[in-house]
Coordinates of C-alpha atoms in Angstrom, one line a residue:
M46 CA -23.7 8.1 -5.4
S47 CA -21.9 8.3 -8.7
I48 CA -18.3 9.6 -9.2
K49 CA -15.7 9.8 -11.9
V50 CA -12.3 8.4 -11.1
L51 CA -9.2 9.3 -13.1
Y52 CA -5.9 7.5 -13.0
F53 CA -2.6 9.2 -14.1
A54 CA 0.9 8.3 -15.0
S55 CA 2.3 5.0 -13.7
L56 CA -1.1 4.2 -12.0
R57 CA -2.8 4.4 -15.3
E58 CA -0.3 2.0 -16.8
T59 CA -0.4 -0.4 -13.8
L60 CA -4.2 -0.5 -13.6
G61 CA -4.9 -0.4 -17.3
Y62 CA -7.5 2.3 -16.9
S63 CA -7.4 6.1 -17.5
H64 CA -10.8 6.6 -15.9
E65 CA -14.0 5.0 -14.8
T66 CA -17.4 6.0 -13.5
L67 CA -18.3 4.3 -10.2
T68 CA -21.5 4.0 -8.1
L69 CA -20.2 3.9 -4.6
P70 CA -21.6 1.3 -2.2
A71 CA -22.8 2.2 1.3
G72 CA -20.0 2.7 3.7
V73 CA -17.7 4.4 1.2
A74 CA -17.8 8.0 2.4
T75 CA -14.3 9.4 2.3
L76 CA -11.4 9.4 -0.1
G77 CA -9.6 6.9 2.2
D78 CA -12.7 4.7 2.1
L79 CA -12.6 4.9 -1.7
R80 CA -9.0 3.9 -1.9
S81 CA -9.6 0.9 0.4
H82 CA -12.6 -0.1 -1.7
L83 CA -10.6 0.0 -4.9
A84 CA -7.7 -1.8 -3.4
R85 CA -10.0 -4.7 -2.3
R86 CA -10.4 -5.5 -6.0
G87 CA -7.1 -7.3 -5.5
G88 CA -4.2 -7.8 -7.9
V89 CA -2.9 -4.6 -9.5
W90 CA -5.6 -2.6 -7.6
E91 CA -3.6 -3.1 -4.4
S92 CA -1.3 -0.3 -5.7
L93 CA -4.0 2.1 -4.3
G94 CA -4.0 0.5 -0.9
E95 CA -3.2 1.9 2.5
G96 CA 0.5 2.8 2.9
R97 CA 1.1 3.2 -0.9
N98 CA 2.5 6.5 -2.0
V99 CA -0.5 7.8 -4.0
R100 CA -1.7 11.4 -4.2
A101 CA -5.3 12.4 -4.8
A102 CA -7.4 15.3 -5.8
I103 CA -11.1 15.9 -5.7
N104 CA -12.5 18.3 -8.3
Q105 CA -8.9 19.4 -9.1
E106 CA -8.0 20.2 -5.4
M107 CA -5.4 18.2 -3.5
V108 CA -7.0 16.6 -0.5
G109 CA -6.3 14.1 2.2
A110 CA -7.9 10.7 3.0
E111 CA -10.4 12.2 5.5
V112 CA -12.2 14.3 2.9
V113 CA -15.8 13.2 2.2
V114 CA -16.7 12.3 -1.4
A115 CA -19.8 13.8 -2.8
D116 CA -22.1 12.7 -5.7
R117 CA -20.7 13.7 -9.1
D118 CA -17.2 14.4 -7.7
E119 CA -14.2 13.9 -10.0
I120 CA -11.4 12.1 -8.2
A121 CA -7.9 11.8 -9.5
F122 CA -5.2 9.4 -8.3
F123 CA -1.6 9.8 -9.3
P124 CA 1.9 9.0 -8.0
P125 CA 3.7 11.7 -6.1
V126 CA 5.7 12.8 -9.1
T127 CA 4.4 13.0 -12.6
G128 CA 6.3 14.1 -15.7
G129 CA 5.4 15.8 -18.9

């Protein structure tokens, strides 16, 4: 399963990425699983880990950690407040 992940605002600055395309490994089925998977990269990626205040959208719709990720989804992560 391949997805596109977008990072916005301070997350983009912290991670050093604005976007990436990922092929998800087995066992990564929900948005929460994806966040945990990314956080396991360590270092700055821990800013996406459990308990961190990060909002998310799938295909431009705000969603919770329990939502299942589908092939070709676009997932965006951003801090709770972003400015213009």
